[in-house]
Each structure stands twice: as structure tokens, then as C-alpha cells.
Coordinates of C-alpha atoms in Angstrom, one line a residue:
X1 CA 0.0 0.0 0.0
X2 CA 1.5 3.3 -1.0
X3 CA 1.9 6.2 1.4
X4 CA -0.5 8.2 -0.8
X5 CA -3.2 5.6 -0.5
X6 CA -2.7 5.4 3.2
X7 CA -3.2 9.1 3.5
X8 CA -6.3 8.9 1.4
X9 CA -7.7 6.2 3.6
X10 CA -7.0 8.2 6.8
X11 CA -8.5 11.3 5.2
X12 CA -11.7 9.6 4.2
X13 CA -12.0 7.9 7.6
X14 CA -11.4 11.3 9.3
X15 CA -14.1 13.0 7.3
X16 CA -16.6 10.5 8.5
X17 CA -15.5 10.7 12.1
X18 CA -15.9 14.5 11.9
X19 CA -19.6 14.1 11.0
X20 CA -19.7 14.1 7.2
X21 CA -21.6 11.4 5.5
X22 CA -20.2 9.9 2.4
X23 CA -23.0 7.9 0.7
X24 CA -21.4 5.4 -1.6
X25 CA -22.8 5.3 -5.2
X26 CA -24.0 1.7 -4.9
X27 CA -26.1 2.5 -1.8
X28 CA -28.1 5.3 -3.5
X29 CA -30.3 2.7 -5.2
X30 CA -31.1 0.9 -1.9
X31 CA -33.7 3.3 -0.4
X32 CA -31.1 5.4 1.6
X33 CA -30.0 2.7 4.0
X34 CA -32.8 0.2 3.7
X35 CA -32.0 -2.8 1.6
X36 CA -35.0 -4.9 0.4
X37 CA -34.6 -8.5 1.7
X38 CA -34.6 -9.6 -2.0
X39 CA -31.5 -7.5 -2.7
X40 CA -28.1 -8.8 -1.9
X41 CA -25.4 -7.2 0.2
X42 CA -21.9 -6.8 -1.1
X43 CA -19.7 -8.5 1.6
X44 CA -16.0 -8.5 2.0
X45 CA -14.0 -10.9 4.1
X46 CA -10.9 -10.0 6.1
X47 CA -9.1 -13.1 7.5
X48 CA -10.6 -15.8 5.3
X49 CA -8.3 -18.8 5.7
X50 CA -9.8 -20.4 8.8
X51 CA -13.1 -19.7 10.6
X52 CA -13.6 -16.9 8.1
X53 CA -14.2 -19.4 5.4
X54 CA -17.0 -21.1 7.3
X55 CA -18.6 -17.7 8.1
X56 CA -18.5 -16.6 4.4
X57 CA -20.0 -20.0 3.4
X58 CA -22.9 -19.1 5.7
X59 CA -23.2 -15.7 4.0
X60 CA -23.2 -17.0 0.4
X61 CA -26.8 -15.9 0.0
X62 CA -25.2 -12.5 -0.6
X63 CA -22.5 -11.3 -3.0
X64 CA -19.0 -12.0 -1.7
X65 CA -17.1 -9.3 -3.6
X66 CA -13.7 -9.0 -1.9
X67 CA -11.3 -11.2 0.1
X68 CA -8.4 -10.0 2.2
X69 CA -5.8 -12.2 3.9
X70 CA -2.1 -11.9 4.8
X71 CA -1.5 -15.6 4.0
X72 CA -2.6 -16.4 0.5
X73 CA -1.6 -20.0 0.8
X74 CA -3.8 -20.5 3.8
X75 CA -6.6 -18.5 2.2
X76 CA -6.3 -20.3 -1.2
X77 CA -9.3 -22.6 -0.7
X78 CA -11.5 -19.5 0.0
X79 CA -10.1 -17.7 -3.0
X80 CA -11.2 -20.7 -5.1
X81 CA -14.7 -20.6 -3.5
X82 CA -15.2 -17.1 -4.8
X83 CA -13.1 -16.7 -8.0
X84 CA -14.7 -13.4 -9.0
X85 CA -13.9 -11.7 -5.7
X86 CA -11.2 -9.1 -5.6
X87 CA -8.2 -10.2 -3.6
X88 CA -6.1 -8.1 -1.1
X89 CA -3.4 -8.5 1.5
X90 CA -4.0 -5.2 3.3
X91 CA -7.5 -4.3 4.5
X92 CA -6.6 -0.6 4.4
X93 CA -5.9 -0.9 0.7
X94 CA -9.1 -2.8 0.2
X95 CA -11.1 -0.1 1.9
X96 CA -9.2 2.6 -0.1
X97 CA -9.5 1.0 -3.5
X98 CA -12.7 -1.1 -3.2
X99 CA -14.6 0.4 -0.3
X100 CA -17.4 2.0 -2.5
X101 CA -18.3 -1.6 -3.6
X102 CA -18.7 -3.0 -0.1
X103 CA -21.8 -2.9 2.2
X104 CA -20.5 -5.1 5.0
X105 CA -17.5 -6.9 6.2
X106 CA -16.7 -10.2 7.9
X107 CA -13.6 -10.1 10.2
X108 CA -11.9 -13.4 11.3
X109 CA -8.3 -12.3 11.7
X110 CA -6.2 -13.1 14.7
X111 CA -7.6 -11.5 17.9
X112 CA -5.2 -8.5 17.9
X113 CA -6.4 -7.3 14.5
X114 CA -10.1 -7.5 15.1
X115 CA -10.6 -4.0 16.5
X116 CA -8.5 -2.1 14.0
X117 CA -10.3 -3.6 11.0
X118 CA -13.8 -3.4 12.5
X119 CA -13.5 0.1 14.0
X120 CA -12.3 1.7 10.7
X121 CA -15.0 -0.2 8.8
X122 CA -17.7 1.2 11.0
X123 CA -16.4 4.8 10.5
X124 CA -16.9 4.1 6.8
X125 CA -20.5 3.0 7.3
X126 CA -19.9 -0.7 6.9
X127 CA -21.9 -3.3 8.8
X128 CA -19.6 -5.7 10.7
X129 CA -19.6 -9.3 11.6
X130 CA -16.5 -9.9 13.8
X131 CA -15.4 -13.2 15.2
X132 CA -15.1 -13.9 18.9
X133 CA -13.4 -12.7 21.0
X134 CA -14.7 -9.4 19.7
X135 CA -11.4 -7.7 20.6
X136 CA -8.0 -8.2 22.1
X137 CA -8.4 -5.6 24.9
X138 CA -11.0 -4.0 27.2
X139 CA -10.6 -0.6 25.6
X140 CA -11.1 -1.9 22.1
X141 CA -14.4 -3.6 23.2
X142 CA -15.7 -0.3 24.6
X143 CA -14.7 1.5 21.4
X144 CA -16.5 -0.9 19.1
X145 CA -19.7 -0.7 21.1
X146 CA -19.7 3.1 21.0
X147 CA -18.8 3.2 17.3
X148 CA -21.6 0.8 16.4
X149 CA -24.0 3.1 18.2
X150 CA -22.6 6.3 16.6
X151 CA -22.6 5.0 13.0
X152 CA -25.8 3.0 13.4
X153 CA -24.5 -0.1 11.6
X154 CA -25.6 -3.6 12.0
X155 CA -23.1 -5.7 14.0
X156 CA -22.6 -9.2 15.3
X157 CA -19.9 -11.0 17.3
X158 CA -19.2 -14.4 15.9
X159 CA -20.2 -16.5 19.0
X160 CA -22.7 -18.6 17.0
X161 CA -24.3 -20.3 20.0
X162 CA -25.8 -16.9 20.9
X163 CA -28.4 -17.4 18.1
X164 CA -29.4 -20.9 19.3
X165 CA -32.4 -21.8 21.3
X166 CA -30.3 -23.1 24.2
X167 CA -29.3 -19.6 25.4
X168 CA -32.9 -18.6 25.4
X169 CA -34.2 -21.6 27.2
X170 CA -31.7 -21.3 30.0
X171 CA -32.6 -17.6 30.5
X172 CA -36.3 -18.5 30.5
X173 CA -35.8 -21.3 33.1
X174 CA -33.9 -18.9 35.4
X175 CA -36.3 -16.0 34.9
X176 CA -39.2 -18.3 35.8
X177 CA -37.5 -19.1 39.1
X178 CA -36.7 -22.8 38.3
X179 CA -33.7 -22.8 40.6
X180 CA -34.4 -19.6 42.7
X181 CA -31.8 -16.9 43.0
X182 CA -28.6 -17.7 41.3
X183 CA -25.6 -16.9 43.4
X184 CA -22.8 -19.0 41.9
X185 CA -21.9 -20.2 38.3
X186 CA -19.1 -22.4 37.1
X187 CA -18.0 -22.6 33.4
X188 CA -15.3 -24.8 31.9
X189 CA -13.8 -25.8 28.6
X190 CA -11.4 -28.6 27.3
X191 CA -9.3 -25.9 25.6
X192 CA -6.5 -25.1 24.8
X193 CA -6.1 -27.5 22.0
X194 CA -3.2 -25.5 20.6
X195 CA 0.3 -24.9 22.2
X196 CA 0.4 -22.6 25.2
X197 CA 2.8 -21.9 28.0
X198 CA 5.5 -21.2 25.4
X199 CA 8.7 -19.2 25.8
X200 CA 9.8 -16.7 23.2
X201 CA 11.2 -18.5 20.2
X202 CA 14.8 -18.0 19.1
X203 CA 16.5 -18.2 15.7
X204 CA 15.5 -16.8 12.3
X205 CA 13.3 -18.4 9.8
X206 CA 12.6 -17.4 6.2
X207 CA 9.2 -15.8 5.7
X208 CA 7.1 -18.0 3.4
X209 CA 6.6 -16.4 0.0
X210 CA 2.8 -16.3 0.3
X211 CA 2.8 -14.7 3.7
X212 CA 2.8 -10.9 4.4
X213 CA 4.6 -11.1 7.7
X214 CA 4.3 -7.3 8.4
X215 CA 0.6 -7.6 7.7
X216 CA 0.2 -10.4 10.2
X217 CA 2.1 -8.4 12.9
X218 CA -0.1 -5.4 12.2
X219 CA -0.4 -3.3 15.3
X220 CA 1.7 -5.6 17.6
X221 CA 5.4 -5.1 18.2
X222 CA 7.5 -6.3 15.3
X223 CA 9.6 -9.5 15.7
X224 CA 11.3 -12.0 13.3
X225 CA 9.1 -14.5 11.6
X226 CA 8.7 -17.9 13.2
X227 CA 6.3 -20.7 12.3
X228 CA 5.1 -21.1 15.9
X229 CA 3.0 -17.9 15.5
X230 CA 0.8 -18.6 12.5
X231 CA -1.5 -20.1 11.3
X232 CA -3.8 -20.9 14.1
X233 CA -1.1 -21.1 16.9
X234 CA -1.4 -17.3 17.4
X235 CA -4.1 -18.1 20.0
X236 CA -1.3 -19.2 22.3
X237 CA 0.6 -15.9 22.3
X238 CA -0.4 -12.9 24.4
X239 CA 0.5 -10.4 21.6
X240 CA -1.9 -12.0 19.1
X241 CA -4.4 -14.0 21.0
X242 CA -6.2 -14.4 24.3
X243 CA -5.7 -18.1 25.1
X244 CA -8.5 -20.5 26.0
X245 CA -10.4 -17.9 28.0
X246 CA -10.8 -15.5 25.0
X247 CA -11.4 -18.4 22.6
X248 CA -14.2 -20.2 24.5
X249 CA -15.7 -17.9 27.2
X250 CA -17.5 -15.9 24.5
X251 CA -19.3 -19.2 23.8
X252 CA -19.7 -20.8 27.2
X253 CA -20.3 -17.8 29.4
X254 CA -22.8 -16.3 26.9
X255 CA -25.9 -18.1 28.4
X256 CA -24.7 -16.9 31.9
X257 CA -24.3 -13.3 30.8
X258 CA -27.7 -13.4 29.1
X259 CA -29.7 -15.3 31.8
X260 CA -28.3 -13.3 34.7
X261 CA -28.5 -9.9 33.0
X262 CA -24.8 -9.2 33.7
X263 CA -22.8 -6.3 32.6
X264 CA -19.4 -5.5 34.3
X265 CA -17.8 -7.3 37.2
X266 CA -16.8 -5.4 40.3
X267 CA -14.0 -7.8 41.3
X268 CA -11.8 -10.5 39.6
X269 CA -9.0 -12.8 40.6
X270 CA -7.0 -15.2 38.5
X271 CA -4.7 -18.2 39.1
X272 CA -2.9 -20.6 36.8
X273 CA -0.2 -22.9 36.0
X274 CA 3.1 -21.2 35.4
X275 CA 2.4 -17.9 33.7
X276 CA 5.0 -16.1 31.6
X277 CA 5.5 -12.9 29.7
X278 CA 4.8 -14.3 26.2
X279 CA 2.2 -17.1 26.3
X280 CA -1.0 -17.9 28.2
X281 CA -0.7 -20.7 30.8
X282 CA -1.6 -24.3 30.3
X283 CA -4.5 -24.1 32.7
X284 CA -6.2 -21.3 34.6
X285 CA -9.1 -20.3 36.9
X286 CA -10.7 -16.9 36.9
X287 CA -13.3 -15.8 39.4
X288 CA -15.5 -12.8 38.6
X289 CA -17.8 -11.1 41.1
X290 CA -20.8 -9.3 39.7
X291 CA -22.8 -6.9 41.8
X292 CA -26.6 -7.3 42.4
X293 CA -28.8 -6.3 39.5
X294 CA -32.5 -5.5 39.2
X295 CA -35.0 -8.3 39.7
X296 CA -36.3 -10.0 36.6
X297 CA -40.0 -10.4 37.3
X298 CA -40.2 -12.0 40.7
X299 CA -36.7 -13.4 40.6
X300 CA -34.0 -11.5 42.4
X301 CA -30.6 -11.1 40.9
X302 CA -28.2 -10.9 43.9
X303 CA -24.4 -10.7 43.8
X304 CA -23.1 -13.6 41.9
X305 CA -19.7 -15.3 41.5
X306 CA -18.9 -16.7 38.1
X307 CA -15.9 -19.0 37.9
X308 CA -14.0 -20.0 34.7
X309 CA -11.8 -23.1 34.3
X310 CA -9.8 -24.3 31.4
X311 CA -6.8 -26.6 30.5
X312 CA -8.5 -29.7 32.1
X313 CA -9.4 -28.0 35.4
X314 CA -12.9 -28.6 36.6
X315 CA -15.3 -27.1 39.2
X316 CA -16.4 -29.0 42.3
X317 CA -18.5 -31.9 41.3
X318 CA -22.2 -31.6 42.1
X319 CA -23.4 -34.1 44.6
X320 CA -26.6 -34.6 42.6
X321 CA -24.6 -36.4 39.8
X322 CA -24.5 -40.1 39.7
X323 CA -21.2 -41.9 40.0
X324 CA -19.5 -42.1 36.6
X325 CA -21.7 -39.4 35.1
X326 CA -19.8 -36.7 33.2
X327 CA -20.2 -33.0 34.1
X328 CA -21.3 -31.1 31.0
X329 CA -19.9 -32.8 27.9
X330 CA -16.5 -33.5 26.5
X331 CA -16.0 -29.9 25.4
X332 CA -17.1 -28.2 28.6
X333 CA -20.2 -26.9 30.3
X334 CA -22.0 -24.7 32.8
X335 CA -23.4 -25.3 36.3
X336 CA -25.8 -22.7 37.7
X337 CA -26.3 -22.9 41.5
X338 CA -29.4 -21.3 42.9
X339 CA -31.2 -21.1 46.2
X340 CA -33.7 -23.8 45.0
X341 CA -31.6 -26.0 42.8
X342 CA -29.1 -26.3 40.0
X343 CA -28.9 -26.3 36.2
X344 CA -26.2 -28.1 34.3
X345 CA -25.5 -27.8 30.6
X346 CA -22.9 -28.9 28.0
X347 CA -20.7 -26.7 26.0
X348 CA -22.4 -23.6 24.4
X349 CA -25.2 -24.2 26.9
X350 CA -26.4 -27.3 25.1
X351 CA -28.7 -30.0 26.6
X352 CA -29.6 -28.1 29.8
X353 CA -31.0 -30.2 32.7
X354 CA -32.1 -29.6 36.2
X355 CA -30.1 -31.4 38.9
X356 CA -30.7 -34.0 39.9
X357 CA -31.8 -35.1 36.5
X358 CA -34.9 -36.8 38.0
X359 CA -36.4 -33.3 38.4
X360 CA -36.8 -33.1 34.7
X361 CA -39.6 -35.7 34.8
X362 CA -42.0 -33.3 36.5
X363 CA -40.6 -30.1 35.1
X364 CA -42.8 -28.0 32.8
X365 CA -40.7 -25.7 30.7
X366 CA -41.8 -22.1 31.0
X367 CA -43.5 -20.3 28.1
X368 CA -41.1 -18.9 25.5
X369 CA -40.1 -15.4 26.4
X370 CA -37.4 -14.7 23.9
X371 CA -37.9 -14.8 20.1
X372 CA -36.1 -17.6 18.4
X373 CA -33.7 -17.2 15.5
X374 CA -34.7 -19.1 12.3
X375 CA -32.4 -22.1 12.1
X376 CA -31.3 -21.8 15.7
X377 CA -32.5 -25.2 16.8
X378 CA -30.3 -27.6 14.9
X379 CA -26.6 -28.6 14.6
X380 CA -24.5 -25.6 15.6
X381 CA -21.9 -26.5 12.9
X382 CA -24.5 -27.1 10.2
X383 CA -26.6 -23.9 10.1
X384 CA -26.2 -20.3 9.0
X385 CA -28.5 -18.9 11.7
X386 CA -26.0 -16.5 13.3
X387 CA -24.7 -15.0 10.1
X388 CA -28.2 -14.8 8.5
X389 CA -29.6 -13.0 11.6
X390 CA -26.9 -10.4 11.0
X391 CA -27.6 -10.1 7.3
X392 CA -31.3 -9.6 8.1
X393 CA -30.3 -6.7 10.4
X394 CA -28.0 -5.2 7.8
X395 CA -30.9 -4.9 5.4
X396 CA -33.1 -3.1 7.8
X397 CA -33.0 0.7 8.2
X398 CA -31.2 2.0 11.3
X399 CA -34.4 3.6 12.7
X400 CA -36.5 0.5 12.7
X401 CA -33.8 -2.2 12.9
X402 CA -34.2 -5.2 15.2
X403 CA -30.6 -5.7 16.3
X404 CA -29.0 -9.1 15.7
X405 CA -28.6 -11.4 18.6
X406 CA -25.0 -10.6 19.6
X407 CA -24.8 -7.0 18.4
X408 CA -21.9 -5.0 19.8
X409 CA -24.2 -3.2 22.3
X410 CA -24.5 -6.7 24.0
X411 CA -21.3 -8.4 23.0
X412 CA -19.0 -5.3 23.6
X413 CA -19.6 -5.3 27.4
X414 CA -19.6 -9.1 27.5
X415 CA -16.2 -9.2 25.7
X416 CA -14.8 -6.6 28.1
X417 CA -15.6 -9.0 30.9
X418 CA -13.9 -11.9 29.1
X419 CA -10.7 -10.1 28.3
X420 CA -10.6 -8.4 31.7
X421 CA -10.3 -12.0 33.0
X422 CA -7.2 -12.4 30.9
X423 CA -5.7 -9.4 32.8
X424 CA -6.5 -11.1 36.1
X425 CA -4.3 -14.1 35.2
X426 CA -1.5 -11.9 33.9
X427 CA -1.6 -9.8 37.2
X428 CA -1.9 -12.8 39.6
X429 CA 1.6 -12.1 40.9
X430 CA 0.1 -9.1 42.8
X431 CA -1.5 -11.7 45.1
X432 CA -4.9 -10.0 45.6
X433 CA -8.4 -9.8 44.3
X434 CA -8.5 -7.0 41.9
X435 CA -11.2 -4.3 42.2
X436 CA -12.5 -3.1 38.8
X437 CA -13.8 0.4 38.0
X438 CA -15.8 -0.4 34.9
X439 CA -16.6 3.2 34.0
X440 CA -13.0 4.2 33.8
X441 CA -11.7 0.8 32.7
X442 CA -9.1 0.4 35.4
X443 CA -8.2 -1.5 38.5
X444 CA -8.5 0.7 41.6
X445 CA -6.3 -1.3 44.0
X446 CA -3.0 -1.3 42.0
X447 CA -0.8 1.5 43.2
X448 CA 1.9 3.4 41.3
X449 CA 4.5 1.7 43.4
X450 CA 3.3 -1.9 42.9
X451 CA 5.8 -4.2 41.1
X452 CA 5.1 -7.3 39.1
X453 CA 7.6 -10.1 38.5
X454 CA 6.8 -12.2 35.4
X455 CA 8.8 -15.2 34.1
X456 CA 10.8 -14.2 31.1
X457 CA 13.0 -17.4 30.8
X458 CA 12.2 -20.9 32.0
X459 CA 14.7 -23.5 31.0
X460 CA 15.3 -27.0 32.3
X461 CA 18.2 -29.4 31.6
X462 CA 19.5 -32.6 33.1
X463 CA 23.3 -32.7 33.4
X464 CA 25.0 -35.8 34.7
X465 CA 21.7 -37.0 36.0
X466 CA 21.0 -33.8 38.0
X467 CA 18.2 -31.3 37.0
X468 CA 19.4 -27.8 36.3
X469 CA 16.8 -25.0 36.3
X470 CA 17.1 -21.6 34.8
X471 CA 14.1 -19.5 35.6
X472 CA 14.4 -15.7 35.3
X473 CA 12.0 -12.9 36.0
X474 CA 11.4 -9.5 34.6
X475 CA 10.2 -6.8 37.0
X476 CA 7.5 -4.4 35.7
X477 CA 5.6 -1.5 37.1
X478 CA 2.2 -3.2 37.8
X479 CA 0.1 -0.2 37.2
X480 CA 1.8 0.6 33.9
X481 CA 1.5 -3.0 32.8
X482 CA -2.2 -3.1 33.7
X483 CA -2.9 0.1 31.8
X484 CA -1.0 -1.2 28.7
X485 CA -3.0 -4.5 28.8
X486 CA -6.3 -2.6 29.2
X487 CA -5.5 -0.3 26.2
X488 CA -2.8 -1.6 23.9
X489 CA -0.2 0.6 22.3
X490 CA -0.6 0.3 18.5
X491 CA 2.7 0.0 16.5
X492 CA 3.8 0.1 12.9
X493 CA 1.6 3.0 11.8
X494 CA -1.6 1.4 12.9
X495 CA -4.1 3.3 15.0
X496 CA -7.7 3.3 16.1
X497 CA -10.4 5.9 15.6
X498 CA -11.0 8.1 18.6
X499 CA -13.5 7.0 21.3
X500 CA -16.9 8.7 20.7
X501 CA -18.3 10.7 23.6
X502 CA -20.8 8.9 25.7

């Protein structure tokens, strides 16, 4: 991308941010923002080699007009799926050269790139479907939620279970008082299923000819290419991913967030296997405390503790389960503990049951309270319900739009909670429960003098039959580290649009 085109992109984005409306020529024939359901959207994909390919396949009712990926070898199958689509390596160049032909974008890049692509797309009036976790940091989540509201675009986080009936049924059971007042919830996953707990790689590798390494690095700090980073393994590096918590909590905690009417926690504490400066730990536990909320009907919503487990760690086993009976399913699950009973589910909130299961024989499910999404009652991997709910919202005018199920107004605050848990694990060396000021996005009990020691080298050798350990630490100012992890510094010329006023 030339410096001229970069300046042009920034100029156009800045004009929109200043309040000018640039109506693209192809939109003028679509009733000034309303698209008839029979008309097709022009959708561009950014990050199309992995989950992005599945998302685009679920959007093929529309026109897939442009594809952008830094790794053309990894993306080649998707290129073959849509041979007429324009191809790009740099999303900024795509917006600059092809933006007038795009109505909406699908973003499925590594976590650290979600916010940059999505935020600038919204300032250009593009509807956005962005994979989970919505963003890499707390600040980015807040920004995307506010930009979506400002620019009145249709949005959706790619936590596809949110469009399924299970989420709604669990909320309906709890709102009907099936287990009384919920005071405790436990969520877990079998992830990670990619390498984690890794030390910084050494040695140089040649960059593959089909990979734009600088494009992959994006706003992160530059480093030499190494095959341990991409594809897919980026989830196991703090600079690019959010580990098992970011990957799966947006799925598994979703029914909890919805059913209990949660927003921001007031306290959080994390613990894990050995944590280091570069890579998420093998296994971790995060405990969030949410303050009391308004009652839902006759059901009170008191303070609730929500605990997260991954890497094979599990919550305490309910006494109501029979010997040999699995908690949840092989991928994870949820246990809600109320004053009058318990609910257990599998991963994504699937197959909810009261505990003990014998209670289900006389349980009458409450009347449906939440509207169902068409296609949301089948195989989660064999439906386009979540993507199509977003497409439906894209075609409705902003003034009368029914927001999609996981629009950024909902998923932004939810994702803030998820990635704030990442910080609790990274800050566990402070040996305290962290108090969270959600309005100002900061921890209030980390002082300017607090220090944090984090493992930077962890080596082990056996010499003449004796173990030799080489574990080193780097000392950081804890307050500065926390602030950086809440709001990342953007490098290499990348930036975010300004935060809109409340």
C-alpha cells in the first residue's frame, strides 16, 4: 500500500469521524440505507483462511465481492470458493480501492487485529460481523460498542451459539425461578487444543513467499518470523491471542451473561499454572464477582460469583450427579447454582438439565419469552442462523432495525468481561483480588509503586543426572502493565479511531 493511498484512507475515515456522511454510489439505489430482503449485500471478508471461510459460506446468500488475507496459501481454498472476488493482502488498501463496492465486512483475523479492521470499517458506514473474541483488549471492546451506536451499523460478534435456542431456554428457566436466585456459576472448557505456556522462540526463519509477515504483525510489536506464531497457533501468544479464555468464554459464558442480566464485574481474581511474559498458561481459573442487579420479574438477581476453568481443570462436582456421570460434555459446560436447585449444561449451553436429572420428569418448561432465530434449533456446525440474523439486520434501516442477537451493544460489554479476566491471570503475581472500575476501565487497588515479577526465561536441563533450572523474571511496574493491557499501544503505523463521547 503506497503512502499516498494510506493518507487517502485516513483522510476519508477522518471526514466520516468529523460528522460528514459519504454515501457510496452503490447505496443510493437501496432506499437510503434500507435494503430490500430480496436485494443482496456486497460483503468483504478479512481473514478468510480459517473460521472466516465457514462464516463466508454461511453468507453465500449475498455477494462475496472482496477477500483479504495476509496468508494467500492458507486462504487459497477460500479464493477458489469465490473466484470473482477481488483479492487483497492489506485491509486498508481494500477499503481505499474497493470500499465503495462494499456494504458489509466479515472479520476473522487473529484477535489482535479485530478491533482495527472493525473500527475503521464502521467509520466508513460498513456493517460488521467480527469473530469472537470481539477484541483483544478491554478498551477496544468499549470502542467498538460506541462506534456501532454512533454510526448506526448492524453488528454481530461471531459467537454462533448466541443465536441458538439453548441460550434462550436457560434464560427462560432462570427468569421463571426454576432454581431460585442464582448466586454461583461455574463454566469450563477442554481448551486449549493449541500450544500454550511457550517461551519466546529464538532463531531466524525465512518468511514463506505467500505470507505478508508485516501484515500479520499489524499493530503488535515487530519481531522476526517464526512458524510457531501462525497459522492458528497465534491463539497461544499474548500479543496476538487471548488463550483458552478468550477463545471459548465468549461461547460458554454467553448463556450466563444473558440469563443473569450481567454487565461489568466489580472484582476479579485469577490463578494458573506457570504464567510467563509471552504465552497464556496451560490451565487457569478466573473468578468474577458481579454486583446485584434489578430483579427479573419475581426473581431477584443478587451478587453472583462466576468462575471459569480451562486446561483440564474442573469445578467442584455436584453431589446430585450419579457416580461415573460426566459433568457437562466432552467440550465443557456450565453449572448454575441457585437457592432452589441447580442447572447443568454442556458446551455452548447445550442440553440443559435440572439437577438431579430426575427433576426433569415433572418439570414443565416455561412459556417462551425470547424470540427464536430461524435455524437456531439444529446442529450448531451445520446452520447459518447466526450469520443470517446479522444479514437480516444489515438490510433493515437503522431507525427500525431489530438488532442481531450478539450485536456490539451486547457483545461489547460481554467481551470486556472476558478479556478483563485475561488481565487477572496476567496480574496474579500481585496476590490480591483486583477491584474493577468499569466506568474508567481500570483496577483501583493497584498503586503506582506496585511491582510485578513475570517469568521471562524458563529452561530445564538434566546434566550428569541432575536437574538444572534456569528461571528468570522481569520486573515491571504493575500499574503501567495493567494500563497497557487494558489499552494496547498500537505499533507500525496502525491506529484506532477516537473514542466517541458517551
